[in-house]
C-alpha cells in the first residue's frame, strides 16, 4: 500500500503531560462573550457527545443548530449504555488517580492511542461526574448518601459510577435536558427527523451541511462557521451488532469522501457478553453489561460436545477458562481478551445452548455469597431483559453469552483540538478515532463522549473561530451548496430508479456475514482478500438489483436505509484494507498470522506504533495511508499481560 | 405459526388511513414482534407494496421509539414490556392481531404506525432540567443524597418517553409522563431550588397539548417501565404548592 511521507501534525502542546491541557487552554485565544453570538455552529447528532456539545455551546452564547435523524434527542443510541462511566475520583480510596486512569486506558488500548489526549480525558473525567450529578443523574448511592462505585474490565480499582443498569440512559437524559434548556432559551435551533447527507466544503474548509427532512423528504442547505459531527459509531457494518438499528457511518463516510482522513477503521470492538442469536431472522443482538462479569463466572464444559443442561454438569467438569488462563484478572480481563477466549471455546466445540453458539455466565456462587436480593439490586433490569429475550430465568440457569460487534474505536482522525483534517470540521464521541487505541475499556465511551462535548470542544473551538470574527458564513446560494444539494438529490433518486428485486436488508445481511467472518474476531491476509472481492460483488449487485419502493418526497424508511447501506458497502472495504495493512495483532485487531504460541496477540511496536489515517483518493483509486507515529513517554511500552 | 394481521395503513399525515389485512406465515416463536413485522415487510417489498412504516431503534426497551397498539393495548399483552421486547411466543398459531398507531389528538399520524410525539419535547423544554451550566458544578460528593431519594428519583427517571401512557388514557392525558419527568428532578436535593417553577411550567405546557387526568389509572398498567401513578400525586402536590410559591415570589417583586 502506498503511504505518504508526511507525518500528521496532531498539534500536541509542549511540556509535561500533566500541564499540557491547562497550558493549551491558556494559550487558546478566547472569544469575547459579546462576540459569541456572531458565530454559527452546526452540530450533527444528539447522543451524549452531540447533546452535551450543543448545550455547552448554547450556554456560552454561540448560535447553534443541532440535527438528529431521531424524533427526539432522547432516543440516540447512547441511551442504551448500561454499565457505567469511569472517573478517577478515588472515592473508594483504593489507590486510583488521574495517572492510573490514564495508564489503564493507554494499556487497555494496547498502546495505539495518543498519550496526550488520553491524559486529558482522565483529567476531565472527574468534572463529568460533578457536572452530571448536579444535573440530577440519579447515580447509585451508598447508605450514607455518597456515590457508589463498581469495577469494570481492565481495571483493578473501583472507578465506575452507575445508575442501575441504565447509566447511558440517565446521562443522555441529563445532556438532553441541558439541551432542552438551551432550546427553550433560544440559543439552540433544534431539528429532529433530519438526516445530514453531505458536508459542504469551500476552499478546503467546512462551511455547512445538506439535510434531508425524513418526513417531507425536503432537502435543505445550512451554513455555519464550523460543523461538528457527533454521529456515533459504525458497528452496524456487521449487520448484527449491539448498536441501535439506525446507527450508521454515513456522516463520517461522506466527510471522508470530502477529504477528512479516516483513522484505524479496522479497530472494532467485539463485546464478550451479548445474548447469542436465536435464529436466522435475528435483527440485532442484545448486550448484557460487562458489569455482570463482576459477579458472574464464565465457563464451558470441559468435554467437547457435552450437551447436558448447565445445572447437570458438576463443578469438576466445568472449565472456568478465564480464571484458569488469566488468574490475575480472571473474569475481568479486557474485552478483546475475553472475546477471543470465547471464540476459542467454540472452535473447540465446547459451545453451549440450542445452537451451541454461546458460553455460560453463571451467578450461582454470587447468589450463594451475597443473596439473591443483592444480585437483584445490582443487575435486576439486566436479568429481566435476559429472561424476556430467552425465556430462561438467569437466577436459576446460567446466562448464555457470546461476543458481538459493539463499538468502533476507529473513526475520523482528529488532532488535539478534535478537528479533522478538514479545517472547520470537528468530530467528537464515537465518531472520531477517539482515545481508546485498539481496544476500549468498559465505561470509557460515555466518559469520552461527555469529555469531548462538555469539557474539550467548547474550549478548543475558540482557537479556530477567532479568525472568523465578523466574517459571515458562506451563503447557502453559493455554488458549493447548490452542487452539494444536487448531488444528494441525484443519489436519493438513484436508489429509487434501480427498481431491482432485493431489499436493502438483503444486501446488508450479506455484507454483515462477510465482515463478521473475515474482519471480525480473527483476521488473516487471505481472508481479508476474499472479503474485499466479496464486498465488491455485493456492492455491484446492490446498485443493480436493489428495490426501494415509494417516493423521495415522503417518509420512506427503505430509502433512508439504502443510503446508509450504500456507505457501509464502501466503508467495509476500507476496514479490510486497514486490517490488511496492519501486520500485527493489537487490541481488538487480531491477525492469525501474528500470535504467540499460546494464542495471545503479538504486537509489533517497531513497525506499527502508529495510527493509520486514510485519505480518499476518489472511488476509483486506492486510498492513501498517512501515519501518525505514536510516542510513549509516560506509559512504557510493554506486552499486555493479564495473567 | 401463522398469523392474520390487521394493520393501519396511512400514506401521509393529511391523508385518510384504513386497515389492511396481511397473512404472516411460518413465524418463529423466537422472533420478536418487530422481527415478525420485518419479515412481513420483506414480503411486501418483494411483491411491490410499500413496506409498513413503524418506529424503532434500540430494540431492547430503552429508547422508547417503538410502540404500537396491539389488539387494543399499548405495547401488547405482556405487562412491563415495550413492543420491541415482546416475543412471538406470547401469541398462538392462528391468532389475529390488530396493530395500529397511538391514538391521541396531540400525536398526529405521520405514516402507518408512526406518530409525532413532539409535544413531549415541548414539556421538557418548559422546565424538565436543572439549571446548571457546564463547568459550574461543585464536587459530586458535597451533597449527600439519601439512598431512598436517589432510588425513587431513578424509578421516575426510568421513563422511556414512549407515550404508551397517553395512548392508554381515555382522556389522552400525559400526566404519567410529566409526573415521571418532574419528580425525577424534584425528588433530588439538586432539583429542589427549581421544584415549584418546574412543576408549574411543565404542567401548564402539558395542559396546552393533552387532556386532563381523571384518575383512570390505565397509564400505569400500560407503562412498559411500570412507573407508578404515585408520582402523579406528588406532581399534583408540587403543582398546588407552586401556586402559593409563585404568589409569594410575586410579592417580593
Ligand atoms: C448496548 C451498549 C451498551 C453500552 N454500554 C456502555 C457503558 O456501559 N459504558 C460506556 O462507556 N459505553 C458504553 N457503550 C458505548 C457508548 O454507549 C457509545 O459509544 C456512546 O454512547 C456513543 O455516543 P455518541 O454521542 O458518540 O453517539 P450516539 O449516541 O450514537 O449518537 C449519534 C447521534 O448522531 C445522530 N446522527 C448520526 N448520523 C446522523 C446523520 N447523518 N444525520 C443526523 N443525525 C445523525 C443520531 O441521531 C444520534 O443522535 C455501550 C454501547 C452499546 C451499544
Ligand atoms: S425500539 Fe427502543 S424501546 Fe423499543
Coordinates of N, CA and C in Angstrom, one line a residue, chain A residues 178-317:
Chain A
X178 N -30.1 19.4 29.4 CA -29.3 20.6 29.3 C -29.6 21.2 27.9
X179 N -29.7 20.4 26.9 CA -30.0 20.9 25.6 C -31.4 21.5 25.5
X180 N -32.4 20.8 26.2 CA -33.8 21.4 26.2 C -33.8 22.8 26.8
X181 N -33.0 22.9 27.8 CA -32.9 24.3 28.4 C -32.4 25.3 27.5
X182 N -31.4 25.0 26.6 CA -30.9 25.9 25.7 C -31.9 26.1 24.5
X183 N -32.6 25.1 24.1 CA -33.6 25.2 23.1 C -34.7 26.2 23.6
X184 N -35.1 26.1 24.8 CA -36.0 27.0 25.4 C -35.5 28.4 25.5
X185 N -34.2 28.5 25.8 CA -33.6 29.8 25.9 C -33.3 30.5 24.5
X186 N -33.5 29.7 23.5 CA -33.4 30.3 22.1 C -32.0 30.3 21.6
X187 N -31.0 29.7 22.3 CA -29.6 29.7 21.8 C -29.4 28.6 20.8
X188 N -30.2 27.5 20.9 CA -30.1 26.4 20.0 C -31.4 26.2 19.2
X189 N -31.2 26.1 17.9 CA -32.3 25.7 17.0 C -32.2 24.2 16.8
X190 N -33.3 23.5 17.0 CA -33.2 22.1 17.0 C -34.1 21.5 15.9
X191 N -33.5 20.6 15.1 CA -34.2 19.9 14.0 C -34.2 18.4 14.2
X192 N -35.4 17.9 14.4 CA -35.4 16.4 14.6 C -35.8 15.8 13.2
X193 N -35.8 14.5 13.1 CA -36.1 13.8 11.9 C -35.4 14.4 10.7
X194 N -34.2 14.8 10.9 CA -33.4 15.4 9.9 C -32.0 14.8 9.7
X195 N -31.8 14.2 8.6 CA -30.6 13.5 8.4 C -29.6 14.3 7.5
X196 N -28.3 14.3 8.0 CA -27.3 15.0 7.3 C -26.8 14.1 6.2
X197 N -26.8 14.6 5.0 CA -26.4 13.7 3.9 C -25.1 14.2 3.2
X198 N -24.6 15.4 3.5 CA -23.4 15.8 2.9 C -22.8 17.0 3.8
X199 N -21.4 17.0 3.8 CA -20.7 18.1 4.4 C -20.3 19.0 3.2
X200 N -20.5 20.3 3.3 CA -20.2 21.2 2.2 C -18.9 21.9 2.5
X201 N -18.0 21.8 1.5 CA -16.7 22.3 1.6 C -16.5 23.5 0.6
X202 N -15.8 24.6 1.1 CA -15.4 25.6 0.2 C -14.0 26.0 0.5
X203 N -13.2 26.1 -0.5 CA -11.7 26.4 -0.3 C -11.1 25.5 0.8
X204 N -11.4 24.3 0.7 CA -10.9 23.3 1.7 C -11.4 23.5 3.1
X205 N -12.4 24.3 3.4 CA -12.9 24.5 4.7 C -14.4 24.0 4.8
X206 N -14.7 23.4 5.9 CA -16.1 23.0 6.1 C -17.0 24.3 6.3
X207 N -18.1 24.4 5.5 CA -18.9 25.6 5.6 C -20.4 25.3 5.8
X208 N -20.7 24.0 5.9 CA -22.1 23.7 6.1 C -22.5 22.3 5.8
X209 N -23.8 22.0 5.8 CA -24.2 20.7 5.6 C -25.5 20.7 4.7
X210 N -25.8 19.5 4.1 CA -27.1 19.3 3.4 C -27.9 18.3 4.2
X211 N -29.1 18.7 4.4 CA -30.0 17.9 5.3 C -31.3 17.4 4.6
X212 N -31.7 16.2 4.8 CA -32.9 15.7 4.3 C -33.9 15.6 5.4
X213 N -35.1 16.2 5.3 CA -36.1 16.0 6.3 C -36.8 14.7 6.0
X214 N -36.8 13.8 7.1 CA -37.2 12.5 6.8 C -38.7 12.3 6.7
X215 N -39.5 13.3 7.1 CA -40.9 13.2 6.9 C -41.4 13.8 5.6
X216 N -40.9 15.0 5.2 CA -41.3 15.6 4.0 C -40.4 15.2 2.8
X217 N -39.2 14.8 3.1 CA -38.3 14.5 2.0 C -37.6 15.7 1.5
X218 N -37.9 16.9 2.1 CA -37.3 18.1 1.6 C -35.8 18.2 1.9
X219 N -35.1 18.7 0.9 CA -33.6 18.8 1.1 C -33.2 20.2 1.2
X220 N -32.5 20.5 2.3 CA -32.2 21.9 2.6 C -30.7 22.1 2.9
X221 N -30.2 23.4 2.7 CA -28.8 23.7 2.9 C -28.7 24.5 4.2
X222 N -27.6 24.3 5.0 CA -27.4 25.1 6.2 C -25.9 25.4 6.3
X223 N -25.6 26.7 6.5 CA -24.2 27.1 6.5 C -23.9 27.5 8.0
X224 N -22.6 27.4 8.3 CA -22.1 27.8 9.6 C -20.6 28.0 9.5
X225 N -20.0 28.6 10.6 CA -18.6 28.7 10.7 C -17.9 27.4 10.9
X226 N -18.5 26.5 11.7 CA -17.9 25.2 11.9 C -19.0 24.2 11.9
X227 N -18.6 23.0 11.6 CA -19.5 21.8 11.6 C -18.9 20.8 12.5
X228 N -19.8 20.3 13.5 CA -19.3 19.2 14.4 C -20.1 18.0 14.1
X229 N -19.3 16.9 13.9 CA -20.0 15.6 13.7 C -19.9 14.8 15.0
X230 N -21.1 14.5 15.5 CA -21.2 13.7 16.7 C -22.1 12.5 16.4
X231 N -21.8 11.8 15.4 CA -22.8 10.9 14.8 C -22.6 9.4 15.1
X232 N -21.7 9.1 16.1 CA -21.6 7.8 16.6 C -20.8 6.8 15.8
X233 N -20.9 5.5 16.1 CA -20.0 4.5 15.5 C -20.7 3.7 14.4
X234 N -19.9 2.8 13.8 CA -20.3 2.1 12.6 C -20.4 0.6 12.8
X235 N -20.6 0.1 14.0 CA -20.7 -1.3 14.2 C -21.7 -2.0 13.4
X236 N -22.7 -1.3 12.9 CA -23.8 -1.9 12.1 C -23.3 -2.3 10.7
X237 N -22.0 -2.0 10.4 CA -21.5 -2.6 9.2 C -21.5 -4.1 9.2
X238 N -21.6 -4.7 10.5 CA -21.6 -6.1 10.6 C -23.1 -6.6 10.6
X239 N -24.0 -5.8 10.2 CA -25.5 -6.1 10.3 C -25.9 -6.4 11.7
X240 N -25.5 -7.6 12.3 CA -25.9 -7.9 13.6 C -24.8 -7.3 14.6
X241 N -25.3 -6.4 15.4 CA -24.4 -5.8 16.4 C -25.3 -5.4 17.6
X242 N -24.7 -4.8 18.6 CA -25.5 -4.4 19.8 C -26.0 -2.9 19.6
X243 N -25.6 -2.3 18.5 CA -26.0 -0.9 18.2 C -27.5 -0.8 17.9
X244 N -28.0 0.4 18.1 CA -29.4 0.6 17.7 C -29.5 0.4 16.2
X245 N -30.7 0.1 15.7 CA -30.9 -0.2 14.3 C -30.5 0.9 13.4
X246 N -30.7 2.1 13.7 CA -30.4 3.2 12.8 C -28.9 3.7 12.8
X247 N -28.1 3.2 13.7 CA -26.7 3.7 13.8 C -26.0 3.4 12.5
X248 N -25.3 4.3 12.0 CA -24.6 4.2 10.7 C -23.4 5.0 10.6
X249 N -22.7 4.8 9.5 CA -21.4 5.5 9.3 C -21.5 6.6 8.3
X250 N -22.7 6.9 7.8 CA -22.8 7.8 6.6 C -22.2 9.2 6.8
X251 N -22.4 9.8 8.0 CA -21.9 11.2 8.1 C -20.4 11.2 8.0
X252 N -19.8 10.3 8.8 CA -18.3 10.3 8.7 C -17.8 9.8 7.4
X253 N -18.5 8.9 6.8 CA -18.1 8.4 5.5 C -18.1 9.5 4.4
X254 N -19.2 10.2 4.5 CA -19.3 11.3 3.5 C -18.3 12.4 3.7
X255 N -17.9 12.6 5.0 CA -16.8 13.6 5.3 C -15.5 13.0 4.8
X256 N -15.3 11.7 4.9 CA -14.1 11.1 4.4 C -14.0 11.3 2.9
X257 N -15.1 11.1 2.2 CA -15.1 11.3 0.7 C -14.8 12.7 0.4
X258 N -15.1 13.6 1.3 CA -14.8 15.1 1.0 C -13.4 15.5 1.5
X259 N -12.6 14.5 2.0 CA -11.2 14.9 2.4 C -10.8 14.7 3.8
X260 N -11.8 14.3 4.7 CA -11.4 14.1 6.1 C -10.7 12.7 6.2
X261 N -9.6 12.6 6.9 CA -8.9 11.3 7.0 C -9.7 10.4 7.9
X262 N -9.7 9.1 7.6 CA -10.4 8.1 8.4 C -9.3 7.3 9.1
X263 N -9.3 7.3 10.4 CA -8.2 6.6 11.2 C -8.6 5.2 11.7
X264 N -7.8 4.3 11.6 CA -7.9 3.0 12.2 C -9.3 2.3 12.0
X265 N -9.8 2.4 10.7 CA -11.1 1.8 10.6 C -11.3 0.4 11.0
X266 N -10.2 -0.4 11.0 CA -10.3 -1.8 11.4 C -10.3 -2.0 12.9
X267 N -10.1 -1.0 13.7 CA -10.2 -1.2 15.1 C -11.6 -1.2 15.6
X268 N -12.2 -2.4 15.7 CA -13.6 -2.5 16.1 C -13.6 -3.4 17.4
X269 N -14.6 -3.2 18.2 CA -14.6 -4.0 19.4 C -15.8 -5.0 19.4
X270 N -15.4 -6.2 19.7 CA -16.4 -7.2 19.8 C -16.6 -7.5 21.2
X271 N -17.8 -7.3 21.7 CA -18.1 -7.3 23.2 C -18.3 -8.8 23.6
X272 N -17.7 -9.2 24.7 CA -17.8 -10.6 25.0 C -19.2 -11.0 25.6
X273 N -19.9 -10.1 26.2 CA -21.2 -10.6 26.8 C -22.4 -10.1 26.2
X274 N -22.8 -10.8 25.1 CA -24.1 -10.5 24.4 C -24.9 -11.8 24.3
X275 N -26.2 -11.6 24.2 CA -27.0 -12.8 24.0 C -26.9 -13.4 22.6
X276 N -26.5 -14.7 22.5 CA -26.3 -15.2 21.2 C -27.6 -15.2 20.3
X277 N -27.4 -15.2 19.0 CA -28.6 -15.2 18.1 C -29.4 -16.4 18.3
X278 N -30.8 -16.3 18.2 CA -31.7 -17.4 18.4 C -32.0 -18.0 17.1
X279 N -32.1 -17.3 16.0 CA -32.4 -17.9 14.7 C -31.9 -16.9 13.6
X280 N -32.2 -17.3 12.3 CA -31.6 -16.5 11.2 C -32.4 -15.2 10.9
X281 N -33.5 -15.0 11.6 CA -34.2 -13.7 11.4 C -33.8 -12.7 12.3
X282 N -32.9 -13.0 13.2 CA -32.4 -12.1 14.2 C -32.1 -10.7 13.6
X283 N -32.5 -9.6 14.2 CA -32.3 -8.3 13.6 C -31.2 -7.5 14.3
X284 N -31.0 -7.8 15.6 CA -29.9 -7.2 16.3 C -29.6 -8.0 17.5
X285 N -28.4 -7.7 18.1 CA -28.0 -8.5 19.3 C -28.1 -7.7 20.5
X286 N -28.4 -8.3 21.7 CA -28.6 -7.5 22.9 C -27.4 -7.7 23.8
X287 N -26.8 -6.6 24.3 CA -25.7 -6.7 25.2 C -26.2 -7.0 26.6
X288 N -25.4 -7.8 27.3 CA -25.6 -7.9 28.7 C -24.4 -7.3 29.3
X289 N -24.6 -6.2 30.1 CA -23.5 -5.3 30.5 C -22.3 -6.1 31.1
X290 N -21.1 -5.6 30.7 CA -19.9 -6.1 31.2 C -19.8 -6.1 32.8
X291 N -20.6 -5.3 33.4 CA -20.5 -5.2 34.9 C -20.9 -6.6 35.4
X292 N -21.7 -7.4 34.7 CA -22.1 -8.7 35.1 C -20.9 -9.6 35.4
X293 N -19.7 -9.2 34.8 CA -18.5 -10.1 35.0 C -17.9 -9.8 36.4
X294 N -18.4 -8.8 37.1 CA -18.0 -8.6 38.5 C -18.4 -9.8 39.3
X295 N -19.6 -10.3 39.1 CA -20.2 -11.3 39.9 C -20.5 -12.6 39.2
X296 N -20.4 -12.6 37.9 CA -20.7 -13.8 37.2 C -19.4 -14.5 36.8
X297 N -19.5 -15.9 36.8 CA -18.3 -16.6 36.4 C -18.5 -17.3 35.0
X298 N -17.6 -17.2 34.2 CA -17.7 -17.7 32.8 C -17.2 -19.1 32.7
X299 N -17.9 -20.0 32.1 CA -17.4 -21.3 31.9 C -18.1 -22.0 30.7
X300 N -17.4 -23.1 30.3 CA -17.9 -24.1 29.3 C -17.6 -25.5 29.9
X301 N -18.3 -26.5 29.4 CA -18.0 -27.8 29.8 C -16.6 -28.2 29.4
X302 N -15.9 -29.0 30.2 CA -14.6 -29.5 29.9 C -14.6 -30.4 28.6
X303 N -15.6 -31.2 28.5 CA -15.7 -32.2 27.4 C -16.3 -31.5 26.2
X304 N -15.7 -31.6 25.1 CA -16.3 -31.1 23.8 C -17.6 -31.8 23.6
X305 N -18.6 -31.1 23.0 CA -19.8 -31.7 22.6 C -20.7 -32.1 23.8
X306 N -20.3 -31.8 25.0 CA -21.2 -32.1 26.2 C -22.5 -31.2 26.1
X307 N -23.6 -31.9 25.9 CA -24.8 -31.1 25.8 C -25.9 -31.3 26.9
X308 N -25.3 -31.7 28.1 CA -26.2 -31.8 29.2 C -26.7 -30.4 29.6
X309 N -27.9 -30.2 30.2 CA -28.2 -28.9 30.7 C -27.2 -28.4 31.7
X310 N -27.0 -27.1 31.8 CA -25.9 -26.5 32.6 C -25.9 -27.0 34.1
X311 N -27.1 -27.1 34.7 CA -27.2 -27.4 36.1 C -26.9 -28.9 36.3
X312 N -26.8 -29.7 35.3 CA -26.5 -31.1 35.4 C -25.0 -31.4 35.3
X313 N -24.2 -30.3 35.0 CA -22.8 -30.5 34.8 C -22.1 -30.2 36.1
X314 N -21.5 -31.1 36.8 CA -20.9 -30.9 38.1 C -19.7 -30.0 37.9
X315 N -19.4 -29.3 39.1 CA -18.3 -28.3 39.1 C -17.0 -28.8 38.5
X316 N -16.6 -30.0 38.8 CA -15.3 -30.5 38.4 C -15.3 -30.8 36.9
X317 N -16.5 -30.8 36.2 CA -16.5 -31.0 34.8 C -16.7 -29.7 34.0

